[in-house]
XYZ file of C-alpha atoms in Angstrom:
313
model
C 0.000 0.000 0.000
C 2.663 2.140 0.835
C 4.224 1.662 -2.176
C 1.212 2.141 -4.403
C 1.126 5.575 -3.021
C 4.794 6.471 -3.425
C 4.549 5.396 -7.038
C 0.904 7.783 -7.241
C 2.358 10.395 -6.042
C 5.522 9.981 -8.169
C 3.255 10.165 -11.434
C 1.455 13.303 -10.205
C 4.852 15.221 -9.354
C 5.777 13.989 -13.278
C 2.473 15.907 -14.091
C 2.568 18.690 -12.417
C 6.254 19.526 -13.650
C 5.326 18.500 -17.382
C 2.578 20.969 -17.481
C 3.075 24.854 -17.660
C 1.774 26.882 -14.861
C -1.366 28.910 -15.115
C -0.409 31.900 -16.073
C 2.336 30.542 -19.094
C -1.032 28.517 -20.164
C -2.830 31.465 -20.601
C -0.724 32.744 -22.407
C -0.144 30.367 -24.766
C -3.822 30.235 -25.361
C -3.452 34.657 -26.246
C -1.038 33.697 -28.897
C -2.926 30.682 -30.389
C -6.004 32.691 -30.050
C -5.654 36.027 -30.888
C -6.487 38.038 -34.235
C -8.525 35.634 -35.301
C -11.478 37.805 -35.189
C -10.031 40.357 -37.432
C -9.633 37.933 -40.526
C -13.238 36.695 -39.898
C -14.346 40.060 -40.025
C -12.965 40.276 -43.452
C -14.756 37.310 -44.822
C -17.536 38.777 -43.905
C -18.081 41.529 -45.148
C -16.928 40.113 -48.375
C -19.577 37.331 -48.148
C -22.295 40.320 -47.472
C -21.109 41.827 -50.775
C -21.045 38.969 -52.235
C -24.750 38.776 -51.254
C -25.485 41.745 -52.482
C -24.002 41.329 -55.520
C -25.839 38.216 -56.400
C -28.789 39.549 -55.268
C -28.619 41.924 -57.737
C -28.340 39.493 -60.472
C -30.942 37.566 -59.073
C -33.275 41.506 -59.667
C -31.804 41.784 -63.074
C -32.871 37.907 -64.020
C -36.161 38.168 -62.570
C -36.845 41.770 -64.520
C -35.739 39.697 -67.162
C -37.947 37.026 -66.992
C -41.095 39.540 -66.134
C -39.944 41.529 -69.229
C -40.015 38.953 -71.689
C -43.338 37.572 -70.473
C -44.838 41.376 -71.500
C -43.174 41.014 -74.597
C -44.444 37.688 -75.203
C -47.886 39.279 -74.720
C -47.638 41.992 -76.908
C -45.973 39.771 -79.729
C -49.182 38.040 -79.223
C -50.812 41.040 -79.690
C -49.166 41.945 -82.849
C -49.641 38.862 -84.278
C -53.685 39.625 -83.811
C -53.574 43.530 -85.206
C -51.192 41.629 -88.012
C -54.213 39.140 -88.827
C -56.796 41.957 -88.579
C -55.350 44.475 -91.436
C -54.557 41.490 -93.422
C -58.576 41.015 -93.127
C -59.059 44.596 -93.710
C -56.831 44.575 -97.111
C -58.586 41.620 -97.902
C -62.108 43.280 -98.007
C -60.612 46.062 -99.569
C -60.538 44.671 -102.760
C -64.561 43.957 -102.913
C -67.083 46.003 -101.396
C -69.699 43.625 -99.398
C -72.970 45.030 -101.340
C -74.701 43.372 -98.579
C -73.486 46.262 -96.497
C -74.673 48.455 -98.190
C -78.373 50.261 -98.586
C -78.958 50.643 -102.214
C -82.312 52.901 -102.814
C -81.054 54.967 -105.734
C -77.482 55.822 -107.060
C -76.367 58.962 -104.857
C -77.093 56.666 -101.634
C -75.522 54.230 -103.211
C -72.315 56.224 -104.061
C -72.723 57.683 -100.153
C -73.002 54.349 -98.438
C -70.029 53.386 -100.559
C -67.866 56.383 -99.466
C -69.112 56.232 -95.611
C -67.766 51.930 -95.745
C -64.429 53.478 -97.764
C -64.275 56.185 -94.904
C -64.882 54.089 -92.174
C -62.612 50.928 -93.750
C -59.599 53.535 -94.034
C -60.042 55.212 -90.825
C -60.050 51.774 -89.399
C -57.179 50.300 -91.458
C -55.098 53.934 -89.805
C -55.956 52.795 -86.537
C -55.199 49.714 -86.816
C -51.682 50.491 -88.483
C -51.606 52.586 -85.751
C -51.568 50.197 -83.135
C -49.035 47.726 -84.914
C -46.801 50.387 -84.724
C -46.925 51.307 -81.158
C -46.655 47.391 -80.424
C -43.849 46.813 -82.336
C -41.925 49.823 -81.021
C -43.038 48.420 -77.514
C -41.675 44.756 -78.370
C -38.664 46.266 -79.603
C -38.277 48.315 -76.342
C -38.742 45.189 -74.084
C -36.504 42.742 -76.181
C -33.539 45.114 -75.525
C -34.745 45.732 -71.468
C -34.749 41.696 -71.679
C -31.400 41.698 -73.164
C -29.646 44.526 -70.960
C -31.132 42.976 -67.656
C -29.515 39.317 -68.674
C -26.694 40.934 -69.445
C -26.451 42.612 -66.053
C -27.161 38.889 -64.322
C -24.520 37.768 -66.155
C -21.864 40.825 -65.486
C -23.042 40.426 -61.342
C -22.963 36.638 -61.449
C -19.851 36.752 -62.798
C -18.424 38.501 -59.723
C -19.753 37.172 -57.409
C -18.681 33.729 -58.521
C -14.966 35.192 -58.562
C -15.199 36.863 -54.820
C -17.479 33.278 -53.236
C -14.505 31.926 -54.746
C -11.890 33.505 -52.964
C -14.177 33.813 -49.453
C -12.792 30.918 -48.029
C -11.252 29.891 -44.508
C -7.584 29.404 -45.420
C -5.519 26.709 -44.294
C -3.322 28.648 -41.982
C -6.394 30.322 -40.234
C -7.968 26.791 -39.758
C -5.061 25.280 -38.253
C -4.836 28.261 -35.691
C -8.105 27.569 -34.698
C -6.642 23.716 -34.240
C -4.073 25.272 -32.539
C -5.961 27.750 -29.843
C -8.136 24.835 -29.072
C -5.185 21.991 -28.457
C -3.843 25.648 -25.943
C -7.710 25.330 -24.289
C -7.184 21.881 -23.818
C -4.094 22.419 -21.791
C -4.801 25.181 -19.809
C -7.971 23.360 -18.773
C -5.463 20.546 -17.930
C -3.535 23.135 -16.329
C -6.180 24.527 -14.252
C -7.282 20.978 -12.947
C -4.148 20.319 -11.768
C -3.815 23.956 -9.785
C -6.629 23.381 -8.552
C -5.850 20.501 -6.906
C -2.328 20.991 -5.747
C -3.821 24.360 -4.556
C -1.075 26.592 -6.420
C -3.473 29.147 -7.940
C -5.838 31.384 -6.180
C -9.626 31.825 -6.746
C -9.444 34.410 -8.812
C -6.680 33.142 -11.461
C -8.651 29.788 -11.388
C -12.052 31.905 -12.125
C -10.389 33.639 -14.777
C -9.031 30.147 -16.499
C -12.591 29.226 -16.003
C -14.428 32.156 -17.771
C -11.412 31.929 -20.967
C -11.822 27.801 -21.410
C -15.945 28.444 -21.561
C -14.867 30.946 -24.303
C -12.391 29.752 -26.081
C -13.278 26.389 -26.124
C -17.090 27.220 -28.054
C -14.974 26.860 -30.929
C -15.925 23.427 -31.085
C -19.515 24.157 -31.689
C -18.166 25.748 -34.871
C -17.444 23.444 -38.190
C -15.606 26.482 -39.734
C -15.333 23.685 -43.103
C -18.943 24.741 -43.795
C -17.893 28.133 -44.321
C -15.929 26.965 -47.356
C -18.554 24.462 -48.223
C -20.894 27.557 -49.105
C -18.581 29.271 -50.573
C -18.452 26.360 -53.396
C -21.532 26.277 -53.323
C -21.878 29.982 -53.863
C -19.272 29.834 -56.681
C -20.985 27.191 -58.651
C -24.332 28.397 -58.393
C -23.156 31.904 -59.455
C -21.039 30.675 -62.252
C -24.156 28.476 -63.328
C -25.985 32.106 -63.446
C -23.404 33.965 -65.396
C -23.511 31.185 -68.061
C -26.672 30.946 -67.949
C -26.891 35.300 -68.382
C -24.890 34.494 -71.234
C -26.827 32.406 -73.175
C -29.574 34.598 -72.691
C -27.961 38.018 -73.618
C -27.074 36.450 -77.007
C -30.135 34.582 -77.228
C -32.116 37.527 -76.458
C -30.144 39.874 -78.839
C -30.606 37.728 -81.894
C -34.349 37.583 -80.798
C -34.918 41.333 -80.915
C -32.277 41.775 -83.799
C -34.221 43.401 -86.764
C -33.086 40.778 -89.107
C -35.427 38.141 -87.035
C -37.932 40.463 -86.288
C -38.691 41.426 -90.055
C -37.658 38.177 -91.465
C -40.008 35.713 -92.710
C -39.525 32.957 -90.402
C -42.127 33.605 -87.593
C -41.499 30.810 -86.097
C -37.667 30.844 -85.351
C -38.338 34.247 -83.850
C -40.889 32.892 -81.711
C -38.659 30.275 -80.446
C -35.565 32.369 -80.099
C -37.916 34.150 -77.469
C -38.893 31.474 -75.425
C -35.457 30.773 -75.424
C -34.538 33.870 -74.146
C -37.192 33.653 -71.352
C -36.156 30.271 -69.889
C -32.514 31.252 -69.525
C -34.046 34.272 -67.771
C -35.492 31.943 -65.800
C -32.553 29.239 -65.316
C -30.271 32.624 -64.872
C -32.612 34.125 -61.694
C -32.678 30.494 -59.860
C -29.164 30.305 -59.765
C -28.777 33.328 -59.062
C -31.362 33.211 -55.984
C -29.254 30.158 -55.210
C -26.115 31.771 -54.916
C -27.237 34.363 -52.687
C -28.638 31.503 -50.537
C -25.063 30.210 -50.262
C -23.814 33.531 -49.441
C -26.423 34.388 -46.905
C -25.711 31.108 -45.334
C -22.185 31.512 -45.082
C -22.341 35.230 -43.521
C -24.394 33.183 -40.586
C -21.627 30.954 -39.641
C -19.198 33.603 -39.968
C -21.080 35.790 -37.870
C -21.237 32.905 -35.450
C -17.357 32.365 -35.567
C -16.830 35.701 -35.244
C -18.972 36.210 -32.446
C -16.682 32.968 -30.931
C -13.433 34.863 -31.832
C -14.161 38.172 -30.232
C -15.584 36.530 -26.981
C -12.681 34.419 -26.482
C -9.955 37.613 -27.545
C -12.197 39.470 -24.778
C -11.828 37.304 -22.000
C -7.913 37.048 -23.270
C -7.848 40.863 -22.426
């Protein structure tokens, strides 16, 4: 028995000497731990412009898509006013008798000018109004085509700054680092505390830095990069998507389609145009999902980093 206890407290003597005192574990943790907080900072206010940026294309692809639904509509429309003066030449070249009330000659010759009168003035009107809509679908096509090219232009960057929004390696393995120092100075503290070398207040004030510090293990700071993939891809999914779009659109709205004779190519050059608007605003909504996502947990880090520098101080 006597022995047993020798040996015991042998091994704790070979403890206490192996282990730094309290105030050299301290601070080791100050050096491990410290200026973290300003690099998170950093990364996040890049990931909020980030956020804004891609929420921006995500505007621009959705005024996109909303534009070239109008202009689908008043294609439509012109395709209708098209089909109605081609109806109105078409009558032009007979008068419908039936029309007309024939009693003698002169009414005759009157009812015939009032129909030529009233066919014209209707013919203007409608000319008229496939003018207006044509200016109008002109007007759109290019608002549909400068927005997609603005989703594009934003997507672009803010595939290029997710992309370099990442936790480095050197900045994750100091985080490794301060928490291997929390680990000993909560070693550390045990042992003061129980071979009574450190007062109450030192041992409170290990206390209140380990509770800290150590909340760095609620954070899996990997995420933070994981979103910023994710934020990458999704943005550089948008921009070539906004691509696609802008040149789709353009050729759409290009006056060679517009007044060529193949109605249909034009027709499907727009719908073209619309689903990449489409495709464009998703990914674009997706990346700033990624973004938004990613500020969180570096808000949460840095929340972690400044609590544990303040009870460094």
């Amino acid at each position: 028995m006597r022995i047993s206890v020798m040996v015991l407290l042998s091994l704790w003597a070979g403890v206490a000497h192996a282990n730094p005192d309290l105030s050299a574990a301290i601070e080791n943790v100050r050096t491990a731990c410290g200026n973290i907080s300003a690099e998170l900072t950093d990364m996040k206010k890049m990931a909020g412009i980030t956020s804004v940026v891609t929420g921006v294309g995500t505007v621009a692809g959705g005024v996109a898509l909303g534009t070239g639904l109008a202009k689908a509509n008043v294609d439509k429309e012109i395709e209708e006013l098209e089909a109605q003066i081609a109806e109105l030449k078409k009558s032009r070249s007979g008068v419908p008798v039936e029309k007309l009330e024939i009693a003698n000659q002169n009414e005759f010759n009157q009812s015939l000018d009032d129909f030529v009168r009233t066919y014209s003035a209707e013919l203007q009107q409608k000319a008229a109004e496939l003018s207006a809509a044509e200016k109008k679908s002109k007007q759109l096509g290019n608002v549909r085509t400068g927005t997609l090219a603005t989703a594009m232009t934003t997507n672009i960057a803010g595939a290029i700054m997710s992309g370099t929004n990442k936790v480095k390696g050197d900045l994750k393995q100091q985080i490794d680092e301060c928490l291997a120092s929390v680990k000993t100075l909560s070693n550390v503290r045990m042992q003061a505390r129980i071979d009574g070398s450190a007062n109450d207040t030192d041992l409170a004030r290990a206390e209140n830095i380990i509770r800290a510090c150590d909340a760095w293990t609620t954070v899996d700071v990997s995420s933070i990069n994981n979103r910023s993939t994710g934020a990458t891809v999704s943005a550089g999914v948008g921009a070539g998507l906004g691509l696609a779009g802008t040149i789709t659109s353009a050729s759409a709205n290009s006056d060679d389609v517009r007044n060529g004779d193949d109605t249909q190519r034009e027709k499907n050059l727009n719908t073209a145009a619309n689903v990449l608007a489409g495709g464009t605003t998703v990914a674009s909504a997706t990346a700033t999902i990624f973004n938004a996502t990613q500020i969180n947990v570096i808000k949460r880090a840095a929340t972690i980093a400044d609590e544990c520098e303040g009870a460094l101080r």
